[in-house]
Short mmCIF file of C-alpha atoms and ligand atoms in Angstrom, two decimals:
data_model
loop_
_atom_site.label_atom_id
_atom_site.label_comp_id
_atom_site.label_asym_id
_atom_site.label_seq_id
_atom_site.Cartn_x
_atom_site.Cartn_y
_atom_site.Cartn_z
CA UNK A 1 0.00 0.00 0.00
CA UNK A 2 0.99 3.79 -0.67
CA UNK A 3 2.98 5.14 2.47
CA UNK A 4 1.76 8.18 3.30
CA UNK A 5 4.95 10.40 1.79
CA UNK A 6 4.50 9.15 -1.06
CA UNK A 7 0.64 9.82 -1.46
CA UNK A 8 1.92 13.18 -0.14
CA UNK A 9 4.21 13.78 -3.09
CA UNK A 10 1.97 12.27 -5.72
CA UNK A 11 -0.98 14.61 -4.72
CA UNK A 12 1.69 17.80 -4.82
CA UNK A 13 2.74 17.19 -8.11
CA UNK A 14 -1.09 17.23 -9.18
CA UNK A 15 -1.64 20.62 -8.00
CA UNK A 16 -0.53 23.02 -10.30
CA UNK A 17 -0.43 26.65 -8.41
CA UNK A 18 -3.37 29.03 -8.77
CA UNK A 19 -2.56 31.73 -11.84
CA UNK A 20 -5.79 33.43 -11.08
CA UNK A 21 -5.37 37.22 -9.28
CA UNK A 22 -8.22 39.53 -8.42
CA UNK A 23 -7.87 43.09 -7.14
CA UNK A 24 -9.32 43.84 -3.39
CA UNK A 25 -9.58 46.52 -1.19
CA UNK A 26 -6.78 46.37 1.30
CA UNK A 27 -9.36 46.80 4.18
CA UNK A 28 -10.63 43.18 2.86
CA UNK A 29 -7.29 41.40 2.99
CA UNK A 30 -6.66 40.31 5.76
CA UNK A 31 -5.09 36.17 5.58
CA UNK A 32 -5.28 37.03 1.85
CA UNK A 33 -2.33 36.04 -0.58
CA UNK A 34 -0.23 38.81 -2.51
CA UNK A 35 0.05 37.74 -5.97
CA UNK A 36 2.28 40.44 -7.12
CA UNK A 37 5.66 41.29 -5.16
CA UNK A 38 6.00 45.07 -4.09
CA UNK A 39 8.58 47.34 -4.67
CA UNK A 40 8.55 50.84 -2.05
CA UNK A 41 7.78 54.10 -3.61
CA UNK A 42 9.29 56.08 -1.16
CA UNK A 43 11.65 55.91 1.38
CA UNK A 44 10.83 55.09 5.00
CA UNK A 45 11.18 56.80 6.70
CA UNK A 46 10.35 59.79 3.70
CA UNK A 47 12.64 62.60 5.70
CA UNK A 48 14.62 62.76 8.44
CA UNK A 49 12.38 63.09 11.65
CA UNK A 50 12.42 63.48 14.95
CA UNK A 51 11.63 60.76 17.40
CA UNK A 52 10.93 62.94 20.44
CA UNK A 53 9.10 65.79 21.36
CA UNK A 54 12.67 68.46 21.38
CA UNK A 55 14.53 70.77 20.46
CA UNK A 56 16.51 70.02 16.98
CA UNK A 57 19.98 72.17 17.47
CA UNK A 58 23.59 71.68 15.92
CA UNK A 59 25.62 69.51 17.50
CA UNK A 60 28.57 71.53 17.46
CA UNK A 61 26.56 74.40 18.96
CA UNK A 62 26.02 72.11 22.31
CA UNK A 63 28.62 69.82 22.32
CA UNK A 64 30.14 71.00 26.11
CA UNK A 65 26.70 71.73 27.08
CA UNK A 66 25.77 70.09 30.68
CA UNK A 67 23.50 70.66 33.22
CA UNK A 68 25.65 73.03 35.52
CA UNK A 69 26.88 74.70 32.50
CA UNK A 70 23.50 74.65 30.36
CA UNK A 71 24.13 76.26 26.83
CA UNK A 72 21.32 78.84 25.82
CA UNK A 73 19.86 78.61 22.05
CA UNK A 74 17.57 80.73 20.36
CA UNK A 75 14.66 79.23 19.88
CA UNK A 76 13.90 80.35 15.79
CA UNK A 77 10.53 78.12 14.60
CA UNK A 78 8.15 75.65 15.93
CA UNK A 79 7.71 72.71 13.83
CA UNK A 80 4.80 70.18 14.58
CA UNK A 81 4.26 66.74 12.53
CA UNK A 82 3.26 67.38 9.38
CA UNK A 83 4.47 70.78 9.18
CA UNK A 84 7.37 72.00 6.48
CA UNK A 85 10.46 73.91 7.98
CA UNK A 86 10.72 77.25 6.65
CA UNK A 87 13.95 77.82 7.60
CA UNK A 88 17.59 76.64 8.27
CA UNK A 89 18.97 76.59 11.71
CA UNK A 90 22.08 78.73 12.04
CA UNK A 91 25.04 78.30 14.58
CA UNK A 92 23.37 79.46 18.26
CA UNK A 93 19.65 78.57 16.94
CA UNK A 94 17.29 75.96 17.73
CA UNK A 95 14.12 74.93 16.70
CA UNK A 96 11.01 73.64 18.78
CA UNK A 97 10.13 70.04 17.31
CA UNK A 98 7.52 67.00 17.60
CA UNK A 99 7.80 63.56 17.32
CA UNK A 100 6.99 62.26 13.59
CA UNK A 101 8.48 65.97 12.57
CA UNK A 102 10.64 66.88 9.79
CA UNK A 103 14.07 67.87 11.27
CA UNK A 104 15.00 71.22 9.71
CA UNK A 105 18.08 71.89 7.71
CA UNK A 106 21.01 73.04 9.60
CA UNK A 107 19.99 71.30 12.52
CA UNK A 108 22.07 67.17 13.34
CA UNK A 109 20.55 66.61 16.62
CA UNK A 110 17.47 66.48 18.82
CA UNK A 111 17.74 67.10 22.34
CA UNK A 112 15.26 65.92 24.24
CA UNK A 113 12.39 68.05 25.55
CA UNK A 114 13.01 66.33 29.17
CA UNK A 115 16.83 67.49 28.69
CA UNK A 116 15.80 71.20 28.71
CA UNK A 117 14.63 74.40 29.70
CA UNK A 118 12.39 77.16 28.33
CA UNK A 119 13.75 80.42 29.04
CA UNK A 120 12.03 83.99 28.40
CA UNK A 121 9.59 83.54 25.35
CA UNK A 122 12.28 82.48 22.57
CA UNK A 123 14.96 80.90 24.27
CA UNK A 124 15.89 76.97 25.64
CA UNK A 125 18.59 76.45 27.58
CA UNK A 126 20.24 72.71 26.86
CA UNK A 127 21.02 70.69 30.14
CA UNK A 128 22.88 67.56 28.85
CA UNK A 129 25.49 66.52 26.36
CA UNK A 130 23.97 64.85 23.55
CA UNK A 131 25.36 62.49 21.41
CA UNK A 132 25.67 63.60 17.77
CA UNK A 133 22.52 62.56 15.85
CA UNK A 134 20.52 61.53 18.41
CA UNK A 135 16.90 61.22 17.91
CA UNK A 136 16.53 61.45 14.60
CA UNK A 137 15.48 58.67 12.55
CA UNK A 138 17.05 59.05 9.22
CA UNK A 139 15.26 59.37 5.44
CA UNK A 140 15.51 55.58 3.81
CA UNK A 141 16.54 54.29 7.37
CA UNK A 142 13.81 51.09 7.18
CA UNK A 143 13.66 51.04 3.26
CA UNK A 144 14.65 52.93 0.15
CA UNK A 145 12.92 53.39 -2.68
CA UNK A 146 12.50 50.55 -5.22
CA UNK A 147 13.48 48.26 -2.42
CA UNK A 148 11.39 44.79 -1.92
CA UNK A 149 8.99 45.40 0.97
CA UNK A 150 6.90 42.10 0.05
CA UNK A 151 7.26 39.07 -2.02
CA UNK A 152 4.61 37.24 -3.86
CA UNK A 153 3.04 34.55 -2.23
CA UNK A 154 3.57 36.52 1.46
CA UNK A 155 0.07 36.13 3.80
CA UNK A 156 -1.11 39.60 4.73
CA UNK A 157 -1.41 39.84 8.29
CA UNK A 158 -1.73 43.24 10.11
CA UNK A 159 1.82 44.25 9.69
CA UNK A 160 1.88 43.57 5.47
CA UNK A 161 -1.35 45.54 5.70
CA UNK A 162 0.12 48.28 7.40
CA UNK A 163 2.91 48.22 4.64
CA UNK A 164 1.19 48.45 2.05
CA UNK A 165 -1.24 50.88 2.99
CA UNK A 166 2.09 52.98 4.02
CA UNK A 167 3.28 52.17 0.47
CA UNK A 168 0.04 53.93 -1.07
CA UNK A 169 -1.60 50.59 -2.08
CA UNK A 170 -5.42 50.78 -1.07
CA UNK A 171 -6.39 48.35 -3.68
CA UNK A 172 -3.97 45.20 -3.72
CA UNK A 173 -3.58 41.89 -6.28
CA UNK A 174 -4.72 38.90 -4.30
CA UNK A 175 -4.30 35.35 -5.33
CA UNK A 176 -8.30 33.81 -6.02
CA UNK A 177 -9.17 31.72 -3.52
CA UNK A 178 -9.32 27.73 -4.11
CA UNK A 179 -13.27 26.76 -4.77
CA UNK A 180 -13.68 23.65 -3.88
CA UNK A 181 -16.95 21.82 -4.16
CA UNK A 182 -18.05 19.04 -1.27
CA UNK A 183 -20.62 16.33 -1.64
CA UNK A 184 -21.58 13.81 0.72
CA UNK A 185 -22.65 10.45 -0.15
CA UNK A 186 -24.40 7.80 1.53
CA UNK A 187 -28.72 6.38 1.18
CA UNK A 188 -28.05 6.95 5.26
CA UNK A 189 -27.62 10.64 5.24
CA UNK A 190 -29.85 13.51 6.37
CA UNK A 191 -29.61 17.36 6.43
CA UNK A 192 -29.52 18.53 10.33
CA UNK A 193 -32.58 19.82 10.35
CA UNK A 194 -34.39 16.33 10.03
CA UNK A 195 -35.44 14.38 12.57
CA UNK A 196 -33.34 10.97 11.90
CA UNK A 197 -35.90 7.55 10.64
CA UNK A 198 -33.61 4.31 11.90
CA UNK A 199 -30.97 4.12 10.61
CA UNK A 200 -30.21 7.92 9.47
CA UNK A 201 -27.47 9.80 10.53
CA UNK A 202 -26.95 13.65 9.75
CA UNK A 203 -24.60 14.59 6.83
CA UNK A 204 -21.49 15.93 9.73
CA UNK A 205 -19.08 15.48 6.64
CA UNK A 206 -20.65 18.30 4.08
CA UNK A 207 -20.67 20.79 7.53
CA UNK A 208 -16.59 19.71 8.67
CA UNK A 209 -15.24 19.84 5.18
CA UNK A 210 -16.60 23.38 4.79
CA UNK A 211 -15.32 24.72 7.95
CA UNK A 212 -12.03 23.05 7.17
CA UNK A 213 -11.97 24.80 3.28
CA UNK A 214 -12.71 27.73 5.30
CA UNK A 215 -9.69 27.79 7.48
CA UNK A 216 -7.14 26.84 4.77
CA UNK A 217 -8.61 29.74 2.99
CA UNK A 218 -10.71 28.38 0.56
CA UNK A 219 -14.97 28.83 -1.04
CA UNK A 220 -16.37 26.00 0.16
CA UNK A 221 -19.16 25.08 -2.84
CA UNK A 222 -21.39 22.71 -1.07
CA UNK A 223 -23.30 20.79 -3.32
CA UNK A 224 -25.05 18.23 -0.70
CA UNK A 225 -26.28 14.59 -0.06
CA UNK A 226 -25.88 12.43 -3.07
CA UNK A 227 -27.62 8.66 -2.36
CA UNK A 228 -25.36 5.86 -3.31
CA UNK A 229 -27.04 5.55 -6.61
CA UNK A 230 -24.57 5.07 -9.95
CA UNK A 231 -26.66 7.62 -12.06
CA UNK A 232 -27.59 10.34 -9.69
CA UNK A 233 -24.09 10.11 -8.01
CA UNK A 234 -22.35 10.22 -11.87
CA UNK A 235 -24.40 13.38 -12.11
CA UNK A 236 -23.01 15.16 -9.30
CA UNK A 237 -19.67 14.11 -9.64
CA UNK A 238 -19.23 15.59 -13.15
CA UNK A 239 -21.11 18.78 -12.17
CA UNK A 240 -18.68 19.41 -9.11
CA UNK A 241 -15.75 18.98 -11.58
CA UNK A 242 -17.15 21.03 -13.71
CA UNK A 243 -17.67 24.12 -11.13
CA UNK A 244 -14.41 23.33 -8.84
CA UNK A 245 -10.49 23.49 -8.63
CA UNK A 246 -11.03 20.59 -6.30
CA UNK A 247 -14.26 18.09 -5.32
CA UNK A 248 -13.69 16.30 -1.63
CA UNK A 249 -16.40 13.77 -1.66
CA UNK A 250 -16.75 11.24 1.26
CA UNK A 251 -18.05 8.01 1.51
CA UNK A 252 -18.30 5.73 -1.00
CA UNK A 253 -14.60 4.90 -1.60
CA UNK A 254 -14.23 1.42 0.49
CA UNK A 255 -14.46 -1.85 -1.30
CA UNK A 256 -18.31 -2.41 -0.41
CA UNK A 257 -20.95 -3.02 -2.77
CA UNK A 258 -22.32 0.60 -2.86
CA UNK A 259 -18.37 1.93 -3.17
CA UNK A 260 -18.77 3.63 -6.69
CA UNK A 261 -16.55 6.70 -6.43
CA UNK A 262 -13.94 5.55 -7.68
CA UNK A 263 -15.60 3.15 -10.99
CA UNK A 264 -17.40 6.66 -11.84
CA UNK A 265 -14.13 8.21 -11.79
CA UNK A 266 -12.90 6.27 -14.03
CA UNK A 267 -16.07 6.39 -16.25
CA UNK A 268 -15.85 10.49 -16.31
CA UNK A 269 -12.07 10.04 -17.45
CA UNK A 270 -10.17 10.83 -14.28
CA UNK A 271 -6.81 9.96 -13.73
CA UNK A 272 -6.54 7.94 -10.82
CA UNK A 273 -3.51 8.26 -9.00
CA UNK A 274 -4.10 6.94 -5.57
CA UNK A 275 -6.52 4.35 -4.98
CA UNK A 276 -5.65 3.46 -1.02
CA UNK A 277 -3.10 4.75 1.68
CA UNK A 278 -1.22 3.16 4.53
CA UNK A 279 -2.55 5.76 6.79
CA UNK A 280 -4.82 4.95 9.82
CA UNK A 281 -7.63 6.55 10.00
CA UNK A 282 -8.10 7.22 6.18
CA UNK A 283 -7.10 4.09 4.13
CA UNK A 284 -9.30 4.44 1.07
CA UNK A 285 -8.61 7.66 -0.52
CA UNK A 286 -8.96 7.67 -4.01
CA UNK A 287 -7.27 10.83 -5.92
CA UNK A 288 -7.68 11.23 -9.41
CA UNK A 289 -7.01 13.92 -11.76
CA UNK A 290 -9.08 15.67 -14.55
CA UNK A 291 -8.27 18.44 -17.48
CA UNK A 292 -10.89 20.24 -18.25
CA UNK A 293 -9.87 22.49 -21.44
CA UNK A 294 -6.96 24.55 -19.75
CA UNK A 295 -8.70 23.91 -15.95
CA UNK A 296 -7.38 20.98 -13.99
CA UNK A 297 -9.46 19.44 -10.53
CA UNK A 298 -8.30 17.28 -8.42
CA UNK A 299 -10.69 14.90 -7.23
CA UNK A 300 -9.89 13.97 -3.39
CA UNK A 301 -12.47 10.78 -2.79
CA UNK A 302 -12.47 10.65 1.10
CA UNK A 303 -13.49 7.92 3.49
CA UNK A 304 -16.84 8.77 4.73
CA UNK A 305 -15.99 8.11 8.61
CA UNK A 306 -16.30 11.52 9.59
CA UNK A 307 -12.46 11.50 11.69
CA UNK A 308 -11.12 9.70 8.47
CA UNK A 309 -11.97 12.44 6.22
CA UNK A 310 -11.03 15.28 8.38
CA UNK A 311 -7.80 13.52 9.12
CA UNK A 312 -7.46 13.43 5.21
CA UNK A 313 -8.21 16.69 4.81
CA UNK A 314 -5.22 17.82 7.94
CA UNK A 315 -2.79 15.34 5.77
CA UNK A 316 -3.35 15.45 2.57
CA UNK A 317 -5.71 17.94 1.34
CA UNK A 318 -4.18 20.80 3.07
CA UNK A 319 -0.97 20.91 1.49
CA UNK A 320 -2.41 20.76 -1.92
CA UNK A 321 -4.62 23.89 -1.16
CA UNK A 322 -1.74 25.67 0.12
CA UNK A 323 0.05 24.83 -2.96
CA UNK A 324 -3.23 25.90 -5.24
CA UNK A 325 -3.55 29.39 -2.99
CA UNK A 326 -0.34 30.41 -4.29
CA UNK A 327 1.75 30.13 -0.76
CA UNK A 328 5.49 29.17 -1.52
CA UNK A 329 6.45 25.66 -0.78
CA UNK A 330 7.74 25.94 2.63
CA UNK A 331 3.94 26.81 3.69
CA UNK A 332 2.94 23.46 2.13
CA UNK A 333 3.81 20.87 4.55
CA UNK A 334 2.49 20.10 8.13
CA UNK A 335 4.40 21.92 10.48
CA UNK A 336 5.80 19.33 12.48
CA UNK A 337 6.40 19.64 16.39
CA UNK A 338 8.76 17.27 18.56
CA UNK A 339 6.67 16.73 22.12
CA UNK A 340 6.67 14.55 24.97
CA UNK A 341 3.41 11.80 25.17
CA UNK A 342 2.11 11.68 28.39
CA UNK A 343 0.76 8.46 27.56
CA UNK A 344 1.88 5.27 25.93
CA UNK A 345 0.72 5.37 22.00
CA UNK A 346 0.26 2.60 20.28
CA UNK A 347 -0.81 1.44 16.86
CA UNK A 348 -0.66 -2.30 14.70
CA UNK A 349 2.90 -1.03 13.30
CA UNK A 350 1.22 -1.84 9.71
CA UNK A 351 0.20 1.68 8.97
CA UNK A 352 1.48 5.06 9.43
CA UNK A 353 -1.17 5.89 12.73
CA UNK A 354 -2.60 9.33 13.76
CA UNK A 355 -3.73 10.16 17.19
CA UNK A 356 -5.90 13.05 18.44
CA UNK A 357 -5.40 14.97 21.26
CA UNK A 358 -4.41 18.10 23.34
CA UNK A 359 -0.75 19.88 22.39
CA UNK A 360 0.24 21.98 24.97
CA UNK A 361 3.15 23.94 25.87
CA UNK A 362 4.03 23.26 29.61
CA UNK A 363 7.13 25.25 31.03
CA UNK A 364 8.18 26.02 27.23
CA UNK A 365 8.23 22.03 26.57
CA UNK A 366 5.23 20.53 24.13
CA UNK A 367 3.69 18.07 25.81
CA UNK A 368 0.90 15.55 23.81
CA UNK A 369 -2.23 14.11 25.47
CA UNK A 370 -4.52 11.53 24.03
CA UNK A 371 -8.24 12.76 23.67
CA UNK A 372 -10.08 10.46 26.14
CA UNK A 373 -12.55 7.64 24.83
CA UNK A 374 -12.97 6.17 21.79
CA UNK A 375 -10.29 6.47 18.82
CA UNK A 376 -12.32 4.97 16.79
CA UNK A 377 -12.51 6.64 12.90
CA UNK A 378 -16.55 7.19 13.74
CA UNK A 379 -16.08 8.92 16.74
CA UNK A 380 -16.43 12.43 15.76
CA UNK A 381 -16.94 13.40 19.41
CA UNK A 382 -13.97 13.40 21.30
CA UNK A 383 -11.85 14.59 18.30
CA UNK A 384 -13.87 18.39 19.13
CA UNK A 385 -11.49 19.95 21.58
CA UNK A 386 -8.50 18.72 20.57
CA UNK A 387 -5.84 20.34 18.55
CA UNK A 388 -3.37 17.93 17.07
CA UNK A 389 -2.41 14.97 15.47
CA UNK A 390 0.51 12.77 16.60
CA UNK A 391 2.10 10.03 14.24
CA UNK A 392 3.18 6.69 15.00
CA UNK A 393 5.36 6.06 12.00
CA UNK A 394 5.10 2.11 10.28
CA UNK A 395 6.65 -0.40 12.38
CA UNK A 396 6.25 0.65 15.71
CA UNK A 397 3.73 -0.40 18.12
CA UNK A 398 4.40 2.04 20.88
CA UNK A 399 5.79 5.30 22.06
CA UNK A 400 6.36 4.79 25.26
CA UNK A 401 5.10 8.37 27.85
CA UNK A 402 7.64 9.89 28.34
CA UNK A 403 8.85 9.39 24.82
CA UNK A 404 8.96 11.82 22.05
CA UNK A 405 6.58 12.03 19.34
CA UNK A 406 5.68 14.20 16.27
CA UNK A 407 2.96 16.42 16.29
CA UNK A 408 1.17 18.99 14.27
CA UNK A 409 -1.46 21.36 15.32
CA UNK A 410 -4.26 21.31 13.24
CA UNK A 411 -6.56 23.84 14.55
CA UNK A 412 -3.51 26.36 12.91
CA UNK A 413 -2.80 24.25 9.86
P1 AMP B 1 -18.54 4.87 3.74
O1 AMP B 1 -17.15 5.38 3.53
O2 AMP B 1 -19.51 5.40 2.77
O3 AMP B 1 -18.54 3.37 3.82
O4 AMP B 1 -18.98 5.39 5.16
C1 AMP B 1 -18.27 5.02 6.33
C2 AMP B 1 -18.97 5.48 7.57
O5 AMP B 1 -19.01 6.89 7.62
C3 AMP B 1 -20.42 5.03 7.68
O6 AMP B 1 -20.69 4.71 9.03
C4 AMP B 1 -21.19 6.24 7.26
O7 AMP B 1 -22.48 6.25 7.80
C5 AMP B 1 -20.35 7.37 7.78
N1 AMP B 1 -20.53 8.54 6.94
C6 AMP B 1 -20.46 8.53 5.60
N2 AMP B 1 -20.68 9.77 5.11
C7 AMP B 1 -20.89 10.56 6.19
C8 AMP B 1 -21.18 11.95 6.32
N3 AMP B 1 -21.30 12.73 5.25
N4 AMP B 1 -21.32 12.46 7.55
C9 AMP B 1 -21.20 11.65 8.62
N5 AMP B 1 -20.93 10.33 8.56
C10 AMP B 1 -20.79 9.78 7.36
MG1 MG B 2 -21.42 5.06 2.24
#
């Protein structure tokens, strides 16, 4: 059977990266992906300014200046942020200045206001030494002009924002987000808002794989229940290639006698690529691949146990929308964490095992608890509240508490 890397690496190399960009307001976004690197139009800082409330003098002017022997400056302009110096400070002159403020020419230091005193209406006596060019943050200090601020494929979080918003972008070129069409399959399912006939269970699947497109920064399309009927099932399949980048169906993809996902792939001209992975929970994943004129989709074919399919979804589908949203290949992978179990793990050895539970970081050391009850695939219960996945890799039965273990959080992923 397919070990899980390679499944990883087969899916990958399906994806080809989103090419489509759309222009957004900047106020809109937020977790957004830049498609289009950006180069400064200005300097940063765009003048030299002060970064105190002062006085800006010449350094030379105060250079033996102390606080028994205060120096006394005239005191020639007032200059408040956002205000243009109209003139240049001369030898025995200083000017009155505010933080954010353009320092005026003439003038290579800022004393601090705290350093001083007022005398008589136009005067300010300097009470310290200060060192030459203090306080002044210089023009082109952070960035120059037609230096890189951003790179394509950077997240915008509250600090890019701020960038380019400072850059005089209010409209910016986003990456589209994935679309990505779920259906849920199965004679047994219901909407929530039925009451359940014996037998029935509610469609969980349709409502998890949205929130889970959601997070990884996807448009969920859901398309609903499809009974495990060939023709009506063939229908919905080809219409959610038709309208998607990627379909994540569930159910239907074991070896039992209403198991037609994958046949129907096949039928519709998919390229299957995976039919089944060593993985535990998750084992029948079928991934195929269509073209669709100059589209592609990738078809993910999920097991319908609703821990299986999320699993699938942390593992495997979530590096291939990260590498269809345009993020650079470093974002793609699970971000893997070495902790400590705090309770034996174990697993058949036959497949590569994933456990749920609780990561926390205990005096600065990541520590792994097993969510209590069940692990069984169907229990979608105890795998709310927990944050993480731990592997137990093929060929071992147990990790021993104590012991470490890989991780990765999957309420960040
Ligand atoms: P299947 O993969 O179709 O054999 O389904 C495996 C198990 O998952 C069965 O117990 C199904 O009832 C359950 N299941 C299938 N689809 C869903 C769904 N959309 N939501 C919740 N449970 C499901
Ligand atoms: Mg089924």
């Amino acid at each position: 059977m397919l070990p899980v890397s390679h499944a990883e690496k087969i899916i990958l190399d399906l994806v080809r990266p989103s090419s489509g960009i759309e222009s957004i307001d900047l106020n809109l976004a937020t977790g957004r992906i830049l498609a289009t690197s950006i180069v400064s139009r200005l300097d940063f800082p765009h003048w030299d300014n002060s970064a105190m409330d002062g006085y800006a003098v010449k350094f030379a002017d105060v250079r033996s200046s102390t606080s028994k022997h205060p120096i006394t400056l005239e005191v020639v302009e007032e200059i408040p942020a956002g205000y243009q110096p109209q003139r240049e400070i001369q030898s025995g002159e200083a000017a009155r200045i505010f933080t954010g403020a353009i320092v005026p020419a003439g003038a290579d230091t800022i004393v601090m206001q705290e350093h001083t005193q007022p005398v008589q209406k136009n005067f300010v006596k300097i009470q310290i030494t200060p060192t030459a060019r203090s306080f002044i943050r210089q023009r082109g200090e952070y960035a120059r002009i037609g230096d890189s601020l951003l790179a394509a494929g950077t997240v915008l979080n509250p600090a890019e924002i701020a960038i380019l918003a400072a850059t005089g972008c209010s409209e910016v070129e986003v990456y589209r987000r994935p679309r990505v069409a779920i259906l849920s399959t199965g004679d047994e399912l219901v909407t929530p808002n039925r009451l359940l006939k014996p037998g029935q269970i509610v469609d969980s699947n349709q409502y998890a794989l949205a929130a889970f497109v959601q997070q990884a920064g996807g448009i969920p399309i859901c398309m609903g229940i499809v009974p495990d009927d060939r023709a009506k099932l063939t229908a919905a399949m080809s219409e959610a290639i038709s309208s998607a980048d990627f379909v994540l169906s569930t159910g239907g993809v074991s070896v039992g006698d209403y198991d037609y996902v994958e046949d129907i792939l096949a039928e519709l001209g998919g390229d299957i690529q995976i039919r089944a992975v060593a993985i535990k929970p998750g084992k029948p994943l079928t991934v195929a691949k269509f073209n669709r004129g100059d589209r592609s989709v990738v078809y993910f074919g999920l097991p319908g146990n609703p821990v299986s399919a999320l699993v699938s979804c942390w593992r495997f589908v979530k590096p291939a929308m990260a590498k269809l949203a345009g993020l650079p290949k470093s974002s793609w992978y699970p971000k893997w964490i070495e902790a400590i179990t705090t309770q034996d793990l174990t697993a058949d050895g036959k497949r590569e095992t994933y456990l749920w539970g609780k990561l926390e970081l205990i005096d600065g050391i990541h520590h792994f608890t097993l969510a209590g009850g069940s692990h069984s695939s169907g229990n979608l219960i105890n795998l709310a509240g927990t944050n993480a996945l731990a592997v137990i890799p093929v060929n071992t039965n147990i990790i021993t508490a104590g012991s470490k273990v890989q991780v990765f959080n999957v309420s960040s992923v």
